[in-house]
PDB file of C-alpha atoms in Angstrom:
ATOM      1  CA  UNK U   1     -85.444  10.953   3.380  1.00 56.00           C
ATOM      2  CA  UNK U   2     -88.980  12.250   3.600  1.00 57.00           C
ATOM      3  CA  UNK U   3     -89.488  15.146   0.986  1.00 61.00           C
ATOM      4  CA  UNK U   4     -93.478  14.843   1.713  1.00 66.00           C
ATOM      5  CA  UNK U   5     -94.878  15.445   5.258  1.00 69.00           C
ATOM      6  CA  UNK U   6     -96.543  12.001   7.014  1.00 73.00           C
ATOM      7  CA  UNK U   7     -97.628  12.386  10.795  1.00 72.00           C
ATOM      8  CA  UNK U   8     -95.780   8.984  11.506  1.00 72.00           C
ATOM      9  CA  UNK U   9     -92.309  11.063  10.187  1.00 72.00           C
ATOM     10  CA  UNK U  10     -92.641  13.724  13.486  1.00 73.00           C
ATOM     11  CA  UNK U  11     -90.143  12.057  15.546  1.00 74.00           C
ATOM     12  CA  UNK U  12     -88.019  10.843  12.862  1.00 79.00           C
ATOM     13  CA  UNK U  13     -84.723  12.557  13.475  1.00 81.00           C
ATOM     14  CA  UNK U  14     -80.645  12.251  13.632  1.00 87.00           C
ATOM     15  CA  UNK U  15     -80.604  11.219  17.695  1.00 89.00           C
ATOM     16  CA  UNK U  16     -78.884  14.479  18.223  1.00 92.00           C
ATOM     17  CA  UNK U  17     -81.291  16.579  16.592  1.00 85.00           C
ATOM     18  CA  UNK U  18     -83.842  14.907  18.984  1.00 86.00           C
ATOM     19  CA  UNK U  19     -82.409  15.402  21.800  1.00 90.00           C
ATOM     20  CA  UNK U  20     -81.193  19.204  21.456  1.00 88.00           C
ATOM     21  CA  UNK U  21     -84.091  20.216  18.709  1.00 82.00           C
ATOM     22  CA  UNK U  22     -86.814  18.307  19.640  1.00 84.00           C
ATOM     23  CA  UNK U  23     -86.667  17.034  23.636  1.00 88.00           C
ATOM     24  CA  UNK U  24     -84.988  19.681  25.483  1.00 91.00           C
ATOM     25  CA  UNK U  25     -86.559  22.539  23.904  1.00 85.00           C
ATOM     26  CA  UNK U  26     -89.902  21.052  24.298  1.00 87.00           C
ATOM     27  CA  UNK U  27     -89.483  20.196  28.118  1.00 91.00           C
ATOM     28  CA  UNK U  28     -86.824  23.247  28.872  1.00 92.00           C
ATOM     29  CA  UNK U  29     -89.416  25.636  29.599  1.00 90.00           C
ATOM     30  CA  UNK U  30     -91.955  23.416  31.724  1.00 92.00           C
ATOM     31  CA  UNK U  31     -88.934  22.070  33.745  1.00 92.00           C
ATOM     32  CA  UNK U  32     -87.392  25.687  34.095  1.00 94.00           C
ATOM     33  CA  UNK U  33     -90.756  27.356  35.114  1.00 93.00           C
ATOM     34  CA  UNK U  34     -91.661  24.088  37.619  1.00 93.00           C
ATOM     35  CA  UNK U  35     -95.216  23.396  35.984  1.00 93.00           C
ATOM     36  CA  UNK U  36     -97.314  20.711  37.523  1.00 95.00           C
ATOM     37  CA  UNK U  37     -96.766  17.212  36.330  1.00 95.00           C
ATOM     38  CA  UNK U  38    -100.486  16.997  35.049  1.00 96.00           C
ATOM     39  CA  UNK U  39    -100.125  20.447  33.185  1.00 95.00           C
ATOM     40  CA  UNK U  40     -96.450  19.178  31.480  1.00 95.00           C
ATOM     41  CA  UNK U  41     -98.474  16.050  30.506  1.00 95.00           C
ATOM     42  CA  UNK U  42    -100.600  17.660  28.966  1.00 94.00           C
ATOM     43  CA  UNK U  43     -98.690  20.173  27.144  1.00 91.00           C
ATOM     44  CA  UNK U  44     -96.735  17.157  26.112  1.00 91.00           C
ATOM     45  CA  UNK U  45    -100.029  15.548  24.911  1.00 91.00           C
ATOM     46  CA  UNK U  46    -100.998  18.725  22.870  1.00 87.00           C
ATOM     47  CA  UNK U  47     -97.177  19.472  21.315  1.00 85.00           C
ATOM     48  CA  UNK U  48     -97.063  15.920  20.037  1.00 85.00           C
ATOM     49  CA  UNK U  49    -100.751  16.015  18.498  1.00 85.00           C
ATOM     50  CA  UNK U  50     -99.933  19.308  16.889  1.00 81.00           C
ATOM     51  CA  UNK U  51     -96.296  18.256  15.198  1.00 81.00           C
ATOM     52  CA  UNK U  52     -98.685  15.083  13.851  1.00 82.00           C
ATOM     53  CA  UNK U  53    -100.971  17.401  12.585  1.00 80.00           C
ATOM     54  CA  UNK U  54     -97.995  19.647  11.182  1.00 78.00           C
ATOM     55  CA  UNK U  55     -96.669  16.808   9.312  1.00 78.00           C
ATOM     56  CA  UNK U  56     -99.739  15.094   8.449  1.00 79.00           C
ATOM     57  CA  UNK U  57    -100.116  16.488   5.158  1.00 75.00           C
ATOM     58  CA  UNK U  58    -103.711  18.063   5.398  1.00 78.00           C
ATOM     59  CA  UNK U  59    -105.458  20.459   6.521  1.00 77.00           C
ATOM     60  CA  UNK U  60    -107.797  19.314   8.614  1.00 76.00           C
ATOM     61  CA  UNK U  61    -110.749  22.168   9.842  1.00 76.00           C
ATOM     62  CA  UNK U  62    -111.856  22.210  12.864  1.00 77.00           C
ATOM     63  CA  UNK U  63    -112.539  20.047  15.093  1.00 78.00           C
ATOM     64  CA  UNK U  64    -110.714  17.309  13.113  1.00 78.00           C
ATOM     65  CA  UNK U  65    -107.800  19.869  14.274  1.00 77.00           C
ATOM     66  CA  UNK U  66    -108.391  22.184  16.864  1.00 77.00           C
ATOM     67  CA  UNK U  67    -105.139  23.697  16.095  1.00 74.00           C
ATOM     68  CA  UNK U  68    -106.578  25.385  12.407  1.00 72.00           C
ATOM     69  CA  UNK U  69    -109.706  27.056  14.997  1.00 71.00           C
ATOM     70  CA  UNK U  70    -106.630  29.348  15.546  1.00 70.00           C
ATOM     71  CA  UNK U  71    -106.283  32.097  12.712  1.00 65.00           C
ATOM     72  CA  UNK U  72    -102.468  33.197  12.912  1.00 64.00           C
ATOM     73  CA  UNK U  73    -102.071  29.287  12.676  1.00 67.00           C
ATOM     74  CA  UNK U  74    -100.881  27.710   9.036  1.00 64.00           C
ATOM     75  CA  UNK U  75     -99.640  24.768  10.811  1.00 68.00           C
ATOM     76  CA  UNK U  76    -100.496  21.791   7.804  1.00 75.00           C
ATOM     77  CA  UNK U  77     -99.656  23.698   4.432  1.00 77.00           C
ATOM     78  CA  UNK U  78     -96.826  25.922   5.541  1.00 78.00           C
ATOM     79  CA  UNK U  79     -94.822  22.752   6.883  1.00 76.00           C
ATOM     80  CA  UNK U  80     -95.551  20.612   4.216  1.00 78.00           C
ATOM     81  CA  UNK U  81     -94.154  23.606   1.759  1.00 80.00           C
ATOM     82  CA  UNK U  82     -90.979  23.627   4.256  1.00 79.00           C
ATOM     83  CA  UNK U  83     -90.616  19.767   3.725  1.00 77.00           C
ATOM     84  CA  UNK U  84     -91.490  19.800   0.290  1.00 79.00           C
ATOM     85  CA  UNK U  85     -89.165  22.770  -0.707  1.00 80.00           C
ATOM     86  CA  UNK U  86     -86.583  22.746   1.898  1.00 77.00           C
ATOM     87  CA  UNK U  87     -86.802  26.471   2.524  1.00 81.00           C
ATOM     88  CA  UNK U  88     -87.876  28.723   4.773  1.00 80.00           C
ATOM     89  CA  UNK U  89     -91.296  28.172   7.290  1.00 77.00           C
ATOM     90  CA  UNK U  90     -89.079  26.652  10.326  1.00 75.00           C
ATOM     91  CA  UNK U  91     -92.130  27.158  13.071  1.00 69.00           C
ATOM     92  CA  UNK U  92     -94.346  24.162  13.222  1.00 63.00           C
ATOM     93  CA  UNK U  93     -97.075  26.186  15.491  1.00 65.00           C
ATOM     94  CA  UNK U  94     -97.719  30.000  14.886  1.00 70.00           C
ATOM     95  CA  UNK U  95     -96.717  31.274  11.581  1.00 75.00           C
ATOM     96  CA  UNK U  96     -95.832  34.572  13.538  1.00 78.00           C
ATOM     97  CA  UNK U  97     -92.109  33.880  13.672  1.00 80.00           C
ATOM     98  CA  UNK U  98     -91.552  33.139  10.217  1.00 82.00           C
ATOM     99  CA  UNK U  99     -93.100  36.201   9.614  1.00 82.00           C
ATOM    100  CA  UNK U 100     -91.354  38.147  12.082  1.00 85.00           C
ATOM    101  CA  UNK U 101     -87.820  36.872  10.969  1.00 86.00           C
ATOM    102  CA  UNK U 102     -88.728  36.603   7.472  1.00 86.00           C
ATOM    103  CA  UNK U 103     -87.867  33.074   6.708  1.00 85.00           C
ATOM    104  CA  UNK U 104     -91.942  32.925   4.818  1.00 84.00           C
ATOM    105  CA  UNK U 105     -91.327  34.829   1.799  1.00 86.00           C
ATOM    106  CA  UNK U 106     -90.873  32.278  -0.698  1.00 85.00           C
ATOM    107  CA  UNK U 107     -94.003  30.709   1.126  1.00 84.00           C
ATOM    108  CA  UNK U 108     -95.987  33.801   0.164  1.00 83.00           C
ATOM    109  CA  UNK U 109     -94.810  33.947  -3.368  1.00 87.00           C
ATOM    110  CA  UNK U 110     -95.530  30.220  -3.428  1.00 85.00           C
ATOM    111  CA  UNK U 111     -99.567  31.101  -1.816  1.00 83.00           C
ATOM    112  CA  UNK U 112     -99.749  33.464  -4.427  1.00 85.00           C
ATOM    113  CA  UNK U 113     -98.740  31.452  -7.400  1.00 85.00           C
ATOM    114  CA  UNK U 114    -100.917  28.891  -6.646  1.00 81.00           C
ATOM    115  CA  UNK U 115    -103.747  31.548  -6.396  1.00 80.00           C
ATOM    116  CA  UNK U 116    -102.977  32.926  -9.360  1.00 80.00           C
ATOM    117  CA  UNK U 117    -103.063  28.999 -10.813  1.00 78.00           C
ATOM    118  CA  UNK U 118    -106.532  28.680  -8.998  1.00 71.00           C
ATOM    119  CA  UNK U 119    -105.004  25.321  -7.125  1.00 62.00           C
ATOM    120  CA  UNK U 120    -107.828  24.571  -4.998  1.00 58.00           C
ATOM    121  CA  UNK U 121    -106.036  22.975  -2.300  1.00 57.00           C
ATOM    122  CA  UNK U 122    -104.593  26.679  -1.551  1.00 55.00           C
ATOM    123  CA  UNK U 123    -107.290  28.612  -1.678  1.00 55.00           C
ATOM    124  CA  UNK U 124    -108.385  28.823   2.174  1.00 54.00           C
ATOM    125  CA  UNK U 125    -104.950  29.024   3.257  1.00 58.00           C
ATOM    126  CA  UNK U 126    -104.717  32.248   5.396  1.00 54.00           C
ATOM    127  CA  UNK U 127    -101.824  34.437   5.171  1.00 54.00           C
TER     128      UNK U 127
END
């Protein structure tokens, strides 16, 4: 339904990928490791604001988005290639994992294309 990224899309989901994608792996490991209920509030606080800012569509610098003050982040324009291509970048926080499993390789070749093409909207994307 939504090929483009928009920060009101994050919770739009099938109910059942909610609950098992989306709910219980966000609260699984606060429950499991018996944080205080201030600290899961927060954390809660924080994951929400940072799948907005995933799916916002821009890149926002920082402190418009705290989360791009973090380097081995590429939050904003590695999700919006996942939506927009529907392949590979499946983290929405640290770009670490799809670089460890190796589901960002067409995201590379993308980066570099777009280098290559001078697209300006690419060309502080860290990678």
């Amino acid at each position: 339904m939504f090929k483009y990224t928009i920060g009101v899309a994050t919770e739009y989901c099938h109910p059942v990928e909610d609950f098992l994608g989306n709910t219980l792996s966000t609260i699984a490991g606060p429950l499991i490791l018996g944080c205080h209920l201030s600290v899961f509030w927060l954390y809660l606080t924080l994951k929400l604001w940072q799948s907005i800012d995933a799916h916002s569509g821009y890149n926002f610098p920082f402190p418009f988005s705290p989360f791009s003050f973090i380097r081995s982040m590429d939050c904003a324009p590695a999700h919006d290639y996942h939506h927009s291509h529907n392949e590979g970048n499946f983290g929405g926080f640290f770009i670490f994992w799809d670089w460890a499993c190796g589901t960002d390789d067409w995201y590379g070749k993308f980066l570099e294309k777009r280098k290559r093409e001078k697209h300006s909207a690419y060309q502080n994307v860290i990678r």
